Tab-separated table of C-alpha atoms in Angstrom:
chain	number	residue	atom	x	y	z
A	28	MET	CA	0.000	0.000	0.000
A	29	ILE	CA	2.899	2.340	0.722
A	30	ARG	CA	4.188	1.617	-2.787
A	31	LEU	CA	0.793	2.585	-4.185
A	32	LEU	CA	0.925	5.911	-2.372
A	33	LEU	CA	4.456	6.604	-3.590
A	34	PHE	CA	3.379	5.732	-7.128
A	35	THR	CA	0.472	8.179	-6.801
A	36	LEU	CA	2.907	10.827	-5.590
A	37	LEU	CA	5.217	10.304	-8.560
A	38	LEU	CA	2.293	10.284	-10.974
A	39	THR	CA	0.992	13.547	-9.554
A	40	CYS	CA	4.405	15.145	-9.956
A	41	THR	CA	4.332	14.461	-13.689
A	42	LEU	CA	1.057	16.301	-14.218
A	43	GLY	CA	0.807	19.914	-15.280
A	44	ALA	CA	-0.261	22.797	-13.026
A	45	VAL	CA	1.028	21.040	-9.926
A	46	GLU	CA	1.279	23.178	-6.777
A	47	PHE	CA	4.029	22.288	-4.314
A	48	GLU	CA	4.296	23.572	-0.745
A	49	THR	CA	7.268	22.585	1.397
A	50	THR	CA	7.515	23.506	5.067
A	51	PHE	CA	10.296	22.773	7.541
A	52	GLU	CA	9.594	22.816	11.261
A	53	ASN	CA	11.979	22.381	14.172
A	54	SER	CA	10.721	22.005	17.748
A	55	ASN	CA	13.271	21.807	20.548
A	56	PHE	CA	12.322	21.031	24.160
A	57	THR	CA	14.690	21.181	27.117
A	58	LEU	CA	12.991	19.519	30.078
A	59	SER	CA	13.686	19.109	33.764
A	60	THR	CA	11.792	15.942	34.660
A	61	PRO	CA	11.632	13.342	37.456
A	62	ILE	CA	12.930	9.807	36.940
A	63	ASP	CA	10.673	6.911	37.920
A	64	GLY	CA	9.069	8.646	40.907
A	65	ASN	CA	12.097	8.293	43.216
A	66	GLY	CA	12.671	12.034	43.675
A	67	GLU	CA	15.685	12.212	41.352
A	68	ARG	CA	15.493	14.708	38.490
A	69	THR	CA	17.398	15.010	35.248
A	70	LEU	CA	17.663	17.242	32.197
A	71	VAL	CA	16.743	15.914	28.769
A	72	ASN	CA	16.704	17.599	25.379
A	73	TYR	CA	14.148	16.511	22.783
A	74	ASN	CA	14.400	17.808	19.213
A	75	ARG	CA	11.983	17.104	16.361
A	76	PHE	CA	12.857	18.203	12.830
A	77	ARG	CA	9.778	17.926	10.610
A	78	LEU	CA	9.382	18.072	6.831
A	79	ILE	CA	5.879	18.770	5.487
A	80	GLU	CA	5.284	18.325	1.761
A	81	SER	CA	1.905	19.171	0.226
A	82	ILE	CA	1.122	18.645	-3.448
A	83	GLN	CA	-2.070	19.794	-5.185
A	84	GLU	CA	-3.152	19.256	-8.772
A	85	GLY	CA	-6.722	20.311	-9.374
A	86	ASP	CA	-8.893	18.242	-7.048
A	87	TRP	CA	-6.097	15.721	-6.319
A	88	PHE	CA	-3.781	16.056	-3.329
A	89	VAL	CA	-0.894	14.310	-1.563
A	90	THR	CA	0.474	15.114	1.886
A	91	ALA	CA	3.665	13.692	3.402
A	92	ILE	CA	5.064	14.509	6.859
A	93	GLY	CA	8.285	13.006	8.165
A	94	ASP	CA	10.205	13.569	11.408
A	95	VAL	CA	13.744	13.139	12.643
A	96	GLU	CA	13.510	12.820	16.437
A	97	ASN	CA	16.439	13.061	18.828
A	98	TYR	CA	16.655	12.551	22.592
A	99	LEU	CA	19.750	13.657	24.505
A	100	GLY	CA	20.047	12.686	28.162
A	101	GLU	CA	21.487	9.355	29.273
A	102	LYS	CA	19.689	9.169	32.631
A	103	TYR	CA	16.317	9.808	31.023
A	104	LEU	CA	16.931	7.266	28.260
A	105	ASN	CA	17.731	4.621	30.878
A	106	SER	CA	14.618	5.361	32.961
A	107	ALA	CA	11.635	3.015	33.116
A	108	SER	CA	9.283	5.829	32.060
A	109	TYR	CA	11.153	6.378	28.796
A	110	GLN	CA	11.395	2.652	28.132
A	111	ALA	CA	7.602	2.386	28.519
A	112	PHE	CA	7.060	5.431	26.299
A	113	SER	CA	9.397	4.202	23.559
A	114	ALA	CA	7.699	0.795	23.499
A	115	VAL	CA	4.437	2.345	22.269
A	116	ARG	CA	3.949	1.981	18.522
A	117	SER	CA	1.345	3.034	15.999
A	118	ASP	CA	-1.542	0.612	15.437
A	119	THR	CA	-0.657	0.128	11.758
A	120	PRO	CA	0.255	-2.910	9.624
A	121	PHE	CA	3.770	-1.508	9.110
A	122	SER	CA	6.243	0.239	11.373
A	123	THR	CA	6.106	4.020	11.101
A	124	GLN	CA	9.518	4.571	12.675
A	125	THR	CA	13.000	3.188	12.301
A	126	SER	CA	14.976	1.533	15.064
A	127	ALA	CA	16.638	4.062	17.355
A	128	HIS	CA	20.344	4.700	16.794
A	129	ASP	CA	22.117	4.907	20.149
A	130	TYR	CA	25.111	7.239	20.165
A	131	GLY	CA	26.044	7.175	23.839
A	132	GLU	CA	24.148	9.872	25.735
A	133	GLY	CA	21.403	10.113	23.140
A	134	GLU	CA	19.436	8.351	20.463
A	135	VAL	CA	17.877	9.344	17.165
A	136	TYR	CA	15.291	7.813	14.836
A	137	VAL	CA	13.176	8.723	11.817
A	138	GLN	CA	9.387	8.590	11.892
A	139	LEU	CA	6.752	8.744	9.156
A	140	HIS	CA	4.078	10.962	10.693
A	141	ARG	CA	1.633	11.227	7.774
A	142	LEU	CA	1.496	9.973	4.193
A	143	TYR	CA	-1.828	10.111	2.392
A	144	GLY	CA	-3.369	11.209	-0.869
A	145	GLY	CA	-6.761	11.500	-2.464
A	146	TYR	CA	-9.416	13.509	-4.229
A	147	ALA	CA	-11.766	16.267	-2.989
A	148	ASP	CA	-14.461	18.338	-4.669
A	149	ALA	CA	-17.603	20.128	-3.458
A	150	LYS	CA	-19.432	16.910	-2.531
A	151	HIS	CA	-16.890	14.093	-2.332
A	152	ARG	CA	-13.629	13.565	-0.460
A	153	ILE	CA	-11.681	10.328	-0.453
A	154	SER	CA	-8.242	9.819	1.048
A	155	LEU	CA	-6.003	6.809	1.547
A	156	GLY	CA	-2.897	6.379	3.664
A	157	LEU	CA	-1.419	7.187	7.055
A	158	GLN	CA	-3.688	9.973	8.304
A	159	LYS	CA	-5.664	11.295	11.244
A	160	VAL	CA	-9.246	10.092	11.571
A	161	SER	CA	-11.020	13.086	13.098
A	162	MET	CA	-13.928	12.293	15.417
A	163	GLY	CA	-15.526	14.196	18.267
A	164	VAL	CA	-15.971	17.854	19.223
A	165	GLY	CA	-14.083	18.015	22.536
A	166	ARG	CA	-11.198	20.383	23.169
A	167	ILE	CA	-9.733	18.475	26.125
A	168	TRP	CA	-11.261	14.991	25.839
A	169	ASN	CA	-12.526	13.014	22.825
A	170	PRO	CA	-14.130	9.833	24.204
A	171	THR	CA	-15.624	8.949	20.786
A	172	ASP	CA	-12.195	8.924	19.097
A	173	LEU	CA	-10.987	5.312	19.151
A	174	PHE	CA	-8.528	5.793	16.269
A	175	ASN	CA	-6.027	8.446	17.387
A	176	PRO	CA	-7.296	10.140	20.600
A	177	ARG	CA	-5.446	13.110	22.071
A	178	ASN	CA	-3.849	12.777	25.496
A	179	PRO	CA	-4.492	15.931	27.584
A	180	LEU	CA	-1.637	14.986	29.952
A	181	ALA	CA	0.974	14.743	27.186
A	182	LEU	CA	3.609	17.377	26.472
A	183	GLU	CA	2.008	17.859	23.037
A	184	PRO	CA	-1.577	16.530	23.283
A	185	ASP	CA	-2.286	16.912	19.565
A	186	GLU	CA	0.770	14.936	18.435
A	187	VAL	CA	-0.964	11.612	17.751
A	188	TYR	CA	-0.166	8.598	15.578
A	189	GLY	CA	-1.938	8.311	12.259
A	190	ALA	CA	-4.223	5.449	11.239
A	191	PHE	CA	-3.592	3.547	7.997
A	192	SER	CA	-7.038	4.137	6.615
A	193	LEU	CA	-9.387	4.764	3.735
A	194	ILE	CA	-11.795	7.641	4.455
A	195	TYR	CA	-14.720	8.626	2.246
A	196	THR	CA	-16.988	11.615	2.943
A	197	TYR	CA	-20.063	12.599	0.969
A	198	SER	CA	-21.579	16.065	1.536
A	199	PRO	CA	-25.126	16.222	0.124
A	200	SER	CA	-25.331	19.838	1.382
A	201	ASP	CA	-23.154	22.437	3.086
A	202	LEU	CA	-24.510	21.372	6.494
A	203	SER	CA	-24.546	17.578	6.204
A	204	GLN	CA	-21.997	14.797	5.769
A	205	ILE	CA	-21.889	11.023	5.524
A	206	SER	CA	-18.506	9.417	6.268
A	207	ALA	CA	-17.106	5.888	6.219
A	208	VAL	CA	-13.706	4.731	7.521
A	209	ALA	CA	-11.795	1.460	7.207
A	210	ALA	CA	-8.443	1.282	9.004
A	211	GLN	CA	-6.004	-1.636	8.915
A	212	ARG	CA	-4.276	-2.334	12.228
A	213	ALA	CA	-1.003	-3.839	13.444
A	214	ASP	CA	-2.477	-7.356	13.600
A	215	GLU	CA	-3.843	-6.804	10.047
A	216	SER	CA	-7.439	-6.790	11.291
A	217	PHE	CA	-9.673	-3.816	10.463
A	218	LYS	CA	-11.431	-1.150	12.473
A	219	TYR	CA	-14.493	0.389	10.803
A	220	ALA	CA	-16.419	3.578	11.450
A	221	GLY	CA	-19.481	5.334	10.107
A	222	ARG	CA	-20.592	8.907	10.748
A	223	LEU	CA	-23.780	10.769	9.858
A	224	LYS	CA	-23.735	14.525	10.523
A	225	GLY	CA	-26.333	17.212	9.940
A	226	TYR	CA	-27.701	20.523	11.220
A	227	LEU	CA	-30.904	20.323	13.271
A	228	ASP	CA	-32.425	23.770	13.923
A	229	VAL	CA	-29.921	25.034	16.528
A	230	ALA	CA	-26.982	22.617	16.543
A	231	ASP	CA	-24.763	20.320	14.506
A	232	VAL	CA	-25.577	16.728	15.419
A	233	ALA	CA	-23.691	13.569	14.460
A	234	LEU	CA	-24.207	9.855	15.010
A	235	ASP	CA	-20.999	7.789	15.206
A	236	MET	CA	-20.457	4.041	14.981
A	237	ILE	CA	-17.182	2.132	15.434
A	238	TRP	CA	-16.689	-1.614	15.377
A	239	ALA	CA	-13.692	-3.955	15.424
A	240	ASP	CA	-12.671	-7.334	16.837
A	241	ASP	CA	-11.823	-5.810	20.227
A	242	VAL	CA	-14.183	-2.832	20.614
A	243	ALA	CA	-17.532	-1.390	19.541
A	244	MET	CA	-19.124	2.023	20.057
A	245	LEU	CA	-22.389	3.786	19.320
A	246	GLY	CA	-21.788	7.478	19.873
A	247	TYR	CA	-23.073	10.986	19.336
A	248	GLU	CA	-21.793	14.548	18.849
A	249	ILE	CA	-23.675	17.822	19.451
A	250	GLU	CA	-22.282	21.324	18.944
A	251	GLY	CA	-24.081	24.676	18.809
A	252	GLU	CA	-24.401	28.189	20.223
A	253	LEU	CA	-26.402	28.877	23.387
A	254	PHE	CA	-29.115	31.107	21.927
A	255	GLU	CA	-27.175	34.219	20.736
A	256	THR	CA	-24.892	34.612	23.744
A	257	GLY	CA	-21.643	33.678	21.974
A	258	VAL	CA	-21.251	30.682	24.302
A	259	ALA	CA	-20.488	27.531	22.309
A	260	LEU	CA	-21.870	24.327	23.837
A	261	ARG	CA	-20.810	20.835	22.812
A	262	SER	CA	-21.086	17.261	23.924
A	263	GLU	CA	-19.895	13.897	22.710
A	264	GLY	CA	-20.068	10.406	24.115
A	265	GLY	CA	-21.182	6.882	23.547
A	266	TRP	CA	-21.953	3.384	24.687
A	267	PHE	CA	-18.811	1.246	24.564
A	268	GLU	CA	-18.130	-2.471	24.562
A	269	ASP	CA	-14.544	-3.409	25.375
A	270	LYS	CA	-14.462	-7.012	24.146
A	271	LEU	CA	-10.996	-7.757	25.539
A	272	LEU	CA	-12.000	-6.740	29.069
A	273	ASP	CA	-15.576	-7.974	28.629
A	274	GLU	CA	-16.855	-4.615	29.888
A	275	LYS	CA	-19.691	-2.354	28.744
A	276	PHE	CA	-19.879	1.263	29.843
A	277	PHE	CA	-21.100	4.753	28.977
A	278	GLN	CA	-18.772	7.748	28.714
A	279	ALA	CA	-19.526	11.334	27.724
A	280	MET	CA	-18.089	14.840	27.667
A	281	LEU	CA	-20.018	18.097	28.147
A	282	GLY	CA	-18.211	21.345	27.392
A	283	ALA	CA	-18.501	25.052	26.676
A	284	ASP	CA	-16.249	27.883	25.567
A	285	TYR	CA	-16.476	31.648	25.297
A	286	SER	CA	-14.239	34.326	23.778
A	287	PHE	CA	-14.259	37.611	25.689
A	288	TYR	CA	-13.714	41.002	24.049
A	289	ASN	CA	-10.337	41.458	25.780
A	290	SER	CA	-8.898	38.372	23.959
A	291	LEU	CA	-9.517	36.081	26.934
A	292	ILE	CA	-10.667	32.593	25.857
A	293	LEU	CA	-12.219	30.231	28.412
A	294	VAL	CA	-12.913	26.527	27.793
A	295	GLY	CA	-14.496	24.144	30.271
A	296	GLU	CA	-15.312	20.427	30.016
A	297	TRP	CA	-16.742	17.669	32.208
A	298	LEU	CA	-15.931	14.025	31.480
A	299	HIS	CA	-18.176	11.351	33.004
A	300	SER	CA	-17.791	7.572	32.897
A	301	SER	CA	-20.273	5.019	34.204
A	302	LYS	CA	-17.388	2.747	35.270
A	303	THR	CA	-13.820	3.107	36.507
A	304	PHE	CA	-10.901	0.818	35.705
A	305	GLU	CA	-8.310	1.175	38.477
A	306	ASP	CA	-7.531	-2.555	38.640
A	307	GLN	CA	-7.224	-2.945	34.860
A	308	LEU	CA	-4.929	0.083	34.631
A	309	ALA	CA	-2.739	-1.165	37.488
A	310	LEU	CA	-2.359	-4.591	35.876
A	311	GLY	CA	-1.805	-3.206	32.365
A	312	LEU	CA	-4.432	-5.513	30.872
A	313	PRO	CA	-5.029	-5.403	27.099
A	314	SER	CA	-8.012	-3.274	26.139
A	315	GLY	CA	-9.910	-2.318	23.008
A	316	ALA	CA	-10.570	1.184	24.367
A	317	GLN	CA	-7.333	1.838	26.256
A	318	ASN	CA	-7.623	5.631	26.287
A	319	ASN	CA	-11.168	5.452	27.676
A	320	LEU	CA	-10.130	3.523	30.791
A	321	VAL	CA	-10.322	6.054	33.621
A	322	GLY	CA	-9.583	5.941	37.320
A	323	SER	CA	-12.353	8.381	38.292
A	324	LYS	CA	-16.001	8.568	37.292
A	325	ASP	CA	-15.835	12.350	36.857
A	326	TYR	CA	-13.193	14.846	35.752
A	327	LEU	CA	-13.385	18.606	35.342
A	328	GLY	CA	-11.068	20.296	32.855
A	329	SER	CA	-10.459	23.864	31.756
A	330	THR	CA	-8.149	25.886	29.562
A	331	LEU	CA	-7.644	29.633	29.760
A	332	GLY	CA	-5.897	31.633	27.068
A	333	TYR	CA	-4.993	35.332	27.124
A	334	GLU	CA	-3.136	37.540	24.654
A	335	PHE	CA	-1.152	40.067	26.675
A	336	ASP	CA	-0.021	41.841	23.512
A	337	ALA	CA	0.790	41.018	19.888
A	338	LEU	CA	3.887	39.014	20.907
A	339	LEU	CA	3.080	37.501	24.319
A	340	TYR	CA	0.435	34.807	24.869
A	341	GLY	CA	-0.336	32.784	27.958
A	342	THR	CA	-2.378	29.633	28.577
A	343	MET	CA	-3.374	27.657	31.627
A	344	ALA	CA	-4.767	24.133	31.327
A	345	GLY	CA	-6.050	22.154	34.271
A	346	ILE	CA	-7.748	18.848	35.134
A	347	ILE	CA	-9.130	17.734	38.481
A	348	SER	CA	-10.315	14.279	39.494
A	349	ALA	CA	-13.676	14.726	41.202
A	350	ASP	CA	-13.294	11.397	43.053
A	351	ASP	CA	-10.059	12.061	44.967
A	352	GLY	CA	-9.391	15.784	44.390
A	353	SER	CA	-5.993	15.278	42.757
A	354	PHE	CA	-5.176	17.680	39.930
A	355	TYR	CA	-3.007	18.514	36.939
A	356	LEU	CA	-1.974	22.042	35.880
A	357	SER	CA	-0.084	23.129	32.780
A	358	PRO	CA	0.801	26.850	32.529
A	359	THR	CA	2.541	28.065	29.361
A	360	LEU	CA	3.898	31.488	28.398
A	361	SER	CA	4.769	31.947	24.703
A	362	TYR	CA	6.702	34.830	23.151
A	363	SER	CA	6.900	35.417	19.395
A	364	LEU	CA	10.500	36.254	18.496
A	365	ALA	CA	9.550	36.666	14.822
A	366	ASP	CA	6.814	35.541	12.441
A	367	ASP	CA	8.386	32.081	12.279
A	368	MET	CA	10.052	31.770	15.706
A	369	THR	CA	8.419	31.160	19.096
A	370	LEU	CA	9.917	30.700	22.554
A	371	ALA	CA	7.732	29.114	25.246
A	372	LEU	CA	8.231	28.430	28.950
A	373	GLY	CA	5.927	25.868	30.541
A	374	ALA	CA	5.336	23.324	33.269
A	375	MET	CA	3.361	20.136	33.919
A	376	LEU	CA	2.359	20.166	37.583
A	377	TYR	CA	0.592	17.448	39.583
A	378	GLY	CA	-0.889	17.555	43.071
A	379	GLY	CA	-2.973	15.526	45.495
A	380	GLU	CA	-2.726	13.126	48.386
A	381	LYS	CA	-0.311	10.217	48.261
A	382	GLY	CA	-1.866	7.314	46.375
A	383	SER	CA	-4.317	9.538	44.491
A	384	GLU	CA	-4.529	9.541	40.695
A	385	PHE	CA	-2.247	12.550	40.116
A	386	GLY	CA	-0.696	12.937	43.573
A	387	ASP	CA	2.353	10.699	43.043
A	388	LEU	CA	3.411	12.162	39.692
A	389	GLY	CA	6.372	14.528	39.696
A	390	GLN	CA	6.647	18.014	38.246
A	391	THR	CA	8.139	18.733	34.816
A	392	TYR	CA	9.415	22.110	33.603
A	393	TYR	CA	10.414	22.907	30.038
A	394	LEU	CA	11.668	25.480	27.568
A	395	ASN	CA	10.493	25.132	23.959
A	396	PHE	CA	11.948	26.860	20.900
A	397	LYS	CA	10.035	26.413	17.640
A	398	LEU	CA	11.188	27.518	14.203
A	399	THR	CA	9.175	27.267	10.981
A	400	PHE	CA	10.601	27.994	7.555
């Protein structure tokens, strides 16, 4: 299948009126982070050099994104937390990253982040390859996304693996869509999804279905404005069957956001689950809905963004477990050095009683320099 995509790329390049767009991106993080919860801290440098290539010819398109990722910090590389992190792989029938090259105090590898192509016009869009399957309306949590869900506790929550998938969307009108997804997985089985979306009087409403050998979901999405107040309301959730754990449960998110006149943006969300999975998480049992396994029935989350001036922007993200009161906070202050350069100072802070969900996690501080050219 990869060969087919490369062939499509080469074929597109031979056509006339082809539009190329090449972007280079370099993100560099220097972090002070704990090692394995024993109180010891270390410095680690993480650098990601990204190449983004977009090709357009009429209604045909190809997108390729590749990364060179480097970690520098021997203590961090030898920690159990990094070993667990590096063992995670994309759920695809082929490896999306090379083996890591160890050069003493660091290691480097190459990763294929996205590679897909397809066709799009006013009513039809079809794409094939390593891509993101977008589902849900949440800003912090996306319980209906069983393909590539974001992790709100991650350093970069939106940096998610792609799914090797075929996606077709038909738009009978500007306000309605019918979508179908088939994604091949690491064990060469398939995960399927269907989505029906339309506008009903005051809100966008969607019905989602996902089924595979290990999981099934019947879900919904609702998004609209509260009368004419400027407050955007949204909700998503579903009824899940985790076939590997032999568990059925309901999980949903309810959220709102509002943009004030002084550039202040406030987002709030509530995540509720009918069941908790402390024992399954502690034992590391295999699951068909791994990212939906929660330790608390209720979580409250919020993000606050404020533009101090044209160059300085601050955000504060937070999550609290309603069951045990433990919490997570992530303040970030970003300064624009130029149109294509940003410097950010941030932290990932955890608090709570010993033994609580977030209480035993250490604090991480970081400096991020991002350059786009």
